[in-house]
């Protein structure tokens, strides 16, 4: 901190301001200042002093939290000889502050746990703590708090203790686990009516279950298990205690997922959970939703744990199907939140059965899925007094979307056609209330796409044998009959029924494609919806679906689509629905005869272009800036989806239209060049225009590049780099364009490097990093020798090496792809004339940067990058090794020698054998995935 160590009164004053200053600006200043203090070396001593002073809850909480944070992130700041004093000090603080506030106790407990995990010299910490505090009743709450958070912190992402130390700790905790459980049993038996202590005991037990170190046989016959289920069976158990017990049982069930290894404990838990059915019914009778939800969580976890056995041996032993009955009982609860808890299990069950593909096993589970679907249809019903259309964005709307997804995943077990037919029959034969009709239509819409449209009718089955496969009968309605009935729905039915019937029609677009005679009545039906405000967006979505699937049949209706597009803003459409309609129109447009496309595209774009011209005219006269993004997005979607088939030698029909639109696009870009959001939309629109006509956009290349470079010098929007990558992709192989594109790259690189070289430049501008290396990668792919011979390549490589540390998913992926593709150009002999030149140039690059690159990659893997990025790093290392294996072996050895061998707490991070094994695994690898596996295992030593 600037100005040296702050005084305690000053720190206390800042803490008071943080919590009590009525001025938000004062709070913010205090927060920033205290944040700086926490990052400084002075934080250790000041936190210790504040905890000794014990002045108030706020200052002690700040100090405890700071101490925890320093131990987690800055433990290396302390010399090893101070570790024991720090431990003793923290234990003293937690004892002195145990009655001040539970949140302070938790922060100090975390600090002690994190210290124990990092301090290699503190052997048998669990034994030490229990021996020191277990005989003092007043110390028991904080002792159990430490024993709760200690197992939780073992896999904490805040601590990089490494796999060796982690294994050592887990072994140590497993050794003392029975001592901990015995202590918890004693606490539970002595707790009497002390509910808070029992909650702490269950939380602690759950934490040890989660770590997976409790002995299976010891726990199977343990008194604590009996106490747990007694608490869950008792009607008078409080909500908080019930939740703690439920969490603990769920942790136990999760811990025994490998049932065969934990058979004795699995049997006890299985029987214990089955015994809770009566308690569930009692909670339902008392309308205690919290307890009902807890029971459903437990039943679901039981089903998840025994899933493999249930699927492999249904109805036998541990494959007892009564556990599915428990979930279906929960599905019968009137509150939809209850059944929703079980969704993940039903997804997984469906996935397992689909992979097994065993008709006999499928038949066993079919009745359960039928009952589930029946419950889901009932849960999807809107309230009878609901007005208007169904809401998609509220909690119930999101639940219905999840139901729709689940139905799609499990419908194969029942049969899409059979289910569809049965649902339709319930509507046809009865006269259900509107909310039942709407829910049935909703489920029908969910499964409509999974019906094979080649079947012209539906059939019902008995014992899985079709009653009719040839002649539709009264009970076997054709798919077209369903469509006919839906489009004939009177306008007097409830608005929600009309809304969902429109959704169903949109989902049946493949049926319409097979039965084009239905197209006219369907479009008439949807046009009625389009004209009504509440139904307009869903009708537009249905028309979009039909355009996407029935493109050839819709060509005859193109004029009608064009008329809709011209009047788009006269309909009450959401932005997404309007764009979707234009997408559908563009897809149909691409199927018109080539000679008609130019004129029709011009008509389709005219509305948007006129709107942009109008905005530009308004802005110049008023001096204000209007938002053109709506029109830019509409043009972008038109260009993106107008993809006619053009033979070689033919002029692209869209070329003239795009040339005519360019001036207004250019003017819009200039007018809004300081607004990143609008410039991004302009670039996106131009990107799709270039992609649409490919080489046909050549006449735009010069003015477009000139404008991009000009604006980028003043406003370095990263989207210009992305647009540049599109131009390189399209024109990079054209001899006459290469120098111009290289000039563009160099002109764009200079402001980019200035931006990224600022303090935290890479971290603050990941989009720029991403787009810069997309552009560089396109150059490598299209014209590598041009790039490798340029003066800019050295700077791009240096920037790439620096950027490998960036843990932003897209940016890191782009950087790694650039380096990989660059080296690969010197590896692959694609029989091009320039291969030897490429190989020589890559050799020079590797000679200059190889050691630095390998060292940086190894360090970033160990200390900077998340595990999901490792396959990309492995590909880069693999390419370097393929290019020059002997030199790579030396570079890797040097990089490994530079890695730290011990943690700040004195624990061994990596042994000499682990280093040599890793070196051997990588350098002897015969394929890239072996390198990836080796890196994945090795980097665990540093995580």
PDB file of N, CA and C in Angstrom, residues 23-61:
ATOM      1  N   UNK A  23     -23.519   7.347   2.750  1.00  0.00           N
ATOM      2  CA  UNK A  23     -23.189   7.775   1.385  1.00  0.00           C
ATOM      3  C   UNK A  23     -22.589   6.597   0.601  1.00  0.00           C
ATOM      4  N   UNK A  24     -23.262   6.150  -0.487  1.00  0.00           N
ATOM      5  CA  UNK A  24     -22.729   5.016  -1.276  1.00  0.00           C
ATOM      6  C   UNK A  24     -21.302   5.249  -1.773  1.00  0.00           C
ATOM      7  N   UNK A  25     -20.962   6.502  -2.109  1.00  0.00           N
ATOM      8  CA  UNK A  25     -19.604   6.815  -2.577  1.00  0.00           C
ATOM      9  C   UNK A  25     -18.594   6.563  -1.459  1.00  0.00           C
ATOM     10  N   UNK A  26     -18.978   6.884  -0.226  1.00  0.00           N
ATOM     11  CA  UNK A  26     -18.113   6.629   0.935  1.00  0.00           C
ATOM     12  C   UNK A  26     -17.890   5.138   1.135  1.00  0.00           C
ATOM     13  N   UNK A  27     -18.966   4.363   1.005  1.00  0.00           N
ATOM     14  CA  UNK A  27     -18.850   2.903   1.106  1.00  0.00           C
ATOM     15  C   UNK A  27     -17.891   2.356   0.047  1.00  0.00           C
ATOM     16  N   UNK A  28     -18.038   2.864  -1.182  1.00  0.00           N
ATOM     17  CA  UNK A  28     -17.218   2.387  -2.295  1.00  0.00           C
ATOM     18  C   UNK A  28     -15.739   2.706  -2.050  1.00  0.00           C
ATOM     19  N   UNK A  29     -15.454   3.937  -1.558  1.00  0.00           N
ATOM     20  CA  UNK A  29     -14.060   4.326  -1.266  1.00  0.00           C
ATOM     21  C   UNK A  29     -13.468   3.411  -0.192  1.00  0.00           C
ATOM     22  N   UNK A  30     -14.280   3.147   0.841  1.00  0.00           N
ATOM     23  CA  UNK A  30     -13.817   2.269   1.937  1.00  0.00           C
ATOM     24  C   UNK A  30     -13.549   0.858   1.409  1.00  0.00           C
ATOM     25  N   UNK A  31     -14.426   0.382   0.541  1.00  0.00           N
ATOM     26  CA  UNK A  31     -14.282  -0.970  -0.021  1.00  0.00           C
ATOM     27  C   UNK A  31     -12.993  -1.097  -0.836  1.00  0.00           C
ATOM     28  N   UNK A  32     -12.721  -0.087  -1.679  1.00  0.00           N
ATOM     29  CA  UNK A  32     -11.502  -0.097  -2.511  1.00  0.00           C
ATOM     30  C   UNK A  32     -10.262  -0.064  -1.628  1.00  0.00           C
ATOM     31  N   UNK A  33     -10.270   0.809  -0.608  1.00  0.00           N
ATOM     32  CA  UNK A  33      -9.113   0.959   0.279  1.00  0.00           C
ATOM     33  C   UNK A  33      -8.854  -0.330   1.055  1.00  0.00           C
ATOM     34  N   UNK A  34      -9.934  -0.931   1.582  1.00  0.00           N
ATOM     35  CA  UNK A  34      -9.785  -2.186   2.344  1.00  0.00           C
ATOM     36  C   UNK A  34      -9.333  -3.336   1.441  1.00  0.00           C
ATOM     37  N   UNK A  35      -9.776  -3.305   0.176  1.00  0.00           N
ATOM     38  CA  UNK A  35      -9.331  -4.315  -0.789  1.00  0.00           C
ATOM     39  C   UNK A  35      -7.826  -4.237  -1.012  1.00  0.00           C
ATOM     40  N   UNK A  36      -7.314  -3.004  -1.107  1.00  0.00           N
ATOM     41  CA  UNK A  36      -5.861  -2.807  -1.250  1.00  0.00           C
ATOM     42  C   UNK A  36      -5.128  -3.321  -0.014  1.00  0.00           C
ATOM     43  N   UNK A  37      -5.696  -3.027   1.153  1.00  0.00           N
ATOM     44  CA  UNK A  37      -5.090  -3.505   2.411  1.00  0.00           C
ATOM     45  C   UNK A  37      -5.005  -5.032   2.422  1.00  0.00           C
ATOM     46  N   UNK A  38      -6.117  -5.690   1.994  1.00  0.00           N
ATOM     47  CA  UNK A  38      -6.136  -7.157   1.998  1.00  0.00           C
ATOM     48  C   UNK A  38      -5.070  -7.749   1.085  1.00  0.00           C
ATOM     49  N   UNK A  39      -4.728  -7.039   0.021  1.00  0.00           N
ATOM     50  CA  UNK A  39      -3.721  -7.555  -0.915  1.00  0.00           C
ATOM     51  C   UNK A  39      -2.293  -7.265  -0.447  1.00  0.00           C
ATOM     52  N   UNK A  40      -2.137  -6.428   0.582  1.00  0.00           N
ATOM     53  CA  UNK A  40      -0.798  -6.023   1.037  1.00  0.00           C
ATOM     54  C   UNK A  40      -0.252  -6.981   2.094  1.00  0.00           C
ATOM     55  N   UNK A  41       1.047  -6.888   2.348  1.00  0.00           N
ATOM     56  CA  UNK A  41       1.699  -7.711   3.385  1.00  0.00           C
ATOM     57  C   UNK A  41       1.219  -7.324   4.788  1.00  0.00           C
ATOM     58  N   UNK A  42       0.790  -6.062   4.938  1.00  0.00           N
ATOM     59  CA  UNK A  42       0.375  -5.584   6.272  1.00  0.00           C
ATOM     60  C   UNK A  42      -0.890  -6.296   6.761  1.00  0.00           C
ATOM     61  N   UNK A  43      -1.639  -6.908   5.847  1.00  0.00           N
ATOM     62  CA  UNK A  43      -2.933  -7.509   6.199  1.00  0.00           C
ATOM     63  C   UNK A  43      -2.790  -8.588   7.271  1.00  0.00           C
ATOM     64  N   UNK A  44      -1.685  -9.354   7.222  1.00  0.00           N
ATOM     65  CA  UNK A  44      -1.494 -10.424   8.216  1.00  0.00           C
ATOM     66  C   UNK A  44      -1.505  -9.862   9.639  1.00  0.00           C
ATOM     67  N   UNK A  45      -0.651  -8.897   9.870  1.00  0.00           N
ATOM     68  CA  UNK A  45      -0.489  -8.355  11.222  1.00  0.00           C
ATOM     69  C   UNK A  45      -1.737  -7.587  11.668  1.00  0.00           C
ATOM     70  N   UNK A  46      -2.294  -6.785  10.767  1.00  0.00           N
ATOM     71  CA  UNK A  46      -3.458  -5.961  11.133  1.00  0.00           C
ATOM     72  C   UNK A  46      -4.667  -6.848  11.458  1.00  0.00           C
ATOM     73  N   UNK A  47      -4.878  -7.902  10.673  1.00  0.00           N
ATOM     74  CA  UNK A  47      -5.997  -8.828  10.939  1.00  0.00           C
ATOM     75  C   UNK A  47      -5.836  -9.464  12.311  1.00  0.00           C
ATOM     76  N   UNK A  48      -4.605  -9.892  12.611  1.00  0.00           N
ATOM     77  CA  UNK A  48      -4.330 -10.519  13.911  1.00  0.00           C
ATOM     78  C   UNK A  48      -4.647  -9.547  15.053  1.00  0.00           C
ATOM     79  N   UNK A  49      -4.238  -8.295  14.882  1.00  0.00           N
ATOM     80  CA  UNK A  49      -4.475  -7.289  15.937  1.00  0.00           C
ATOM     81  C   UNK A  49      -5.967  -6.979  16.100  1.00  0.00           C
ATOM     82  N   UNK A  50      -6.693  -6.864  14.976  1.00  0.00           N
ATOM     83  CA  UNK A  50      -8.135  -6.603  15.060  1.00  0.00           C
ATOM     84  C   UNK A  50      -8.863  -7.729  15.794  1.00  0.00           C
ATOM     85  N   UNK A  51      -8.445  -8.969  15.523  1.00  0.00           N
ATOM     86  CA  UNK A  51      -9.074 -10.120  16.192  1.00  0.00           C
ATOM     87  C   UNK A  51      -8.757 -10.113  17.686  1.00  0.00           C
ATOM     88  N   UNK A  52      -7.548  -9.679  18.050  1.00  0.00           N
ATOM     89  CA  UNK A  52      -7.186  -9.584  19.477  1.00  0.00           C
ATOM     90  C   UNK A  52      -8.000  -8.500  20.178  1.00  0.00           C
ATOM     91  N   UNK A  53      -8.232  -7.379  19.466  1.00  0.00           N
ATOM     92  CA  UNK A  53      -8.979  -6.260  20.058  1.00  0.00           C
ATOM     93  C   UNK A  53     -10.426  -6.634  20.349  1.00  0.00           C
ATOM     94  N   UNK A  54     -11.018  -7.474  19.477  1.00  0.00           N
ATOM     95  CA  UNK A  54     -12.405  -7.968  19.667  1.00  0.00           C
ATOM     96  C   UNK A  54     -13.359  -6.790  19.889  1.00  0.00           C
ATOM     97  N   UNK A  55     -13.220  -5.755  19.039  1.00  0.00           N
ATOM     98  CA  UNK A  55     -13.961  -4.512  19.275  1.00  0.00           C
ATOM     99  C   UNK A  55     -15.442  -4.642  18.934  1.00  0.00           C
ATOM    100  N   UNK A  56     -15.762  -5.229  17.758  1.00  0.00           N
ATOM    101  CA  UNK A  56     -17.163  -5.448  17.379  1.00  0.00           C
ATOM    102  C   UNK A  56     -17.218  -6.524  16.289  1.00  0.00           C
ATOM    103  N   UNK A  57     -18.457  -6.917  15.924  1.00  0.00           N
ATOM    104  CA  UNK A  57     -18.644  -8.001  14.951  1.00  0.00           C
ATOM    105  C   UNK A  57     -18.055  -7.624  13.595  1.00  0.00           C
ATOM    106  N   UNK A  58     -18.295  -6.366  13.138  1.00  0.00           N
ATOM    107  CA  UNK A  58     -17.859  -5.976  11.791  1.00  0.00           C
ATOM    108  C   UNK A  58     -16.343  -6.048  11.630  1.00  0.00           C
ATOM    109  N   UNK A  59     -15.607  -5.483  12.579  1.00  0.00           N
ATOM    110  CA  UNK A  59     -14.141  -5.462  12.447  1.00  0.00           C
ATOM    111  C   UNK A  59     -13.570  -6.872  12.587  1.00  0.00           C
ATOM    112  N   UNK A  60     -14.169  -7.687  13.448  1.00  0.00           N
ATOM    113  CA  UNK A  60     -13.690  -9.068  13.603  1.00  0.00           C
ATOM    114  C   UNK A  60     -14.020  -9.905  12.367  1.00  0.00           C
ATOM    115  N   UNK A  61     -15.189  -9.655  11.782  1.00  0.00           N
ATOM    116  CA  UNK A  61     -15.543 -10.400  10.558  1.00  0.00           C
ATOM    117  C   UNK A  61     -14.592 -10.032   9.422  1.00  0.00           C
TER     118      UNK A  61
END
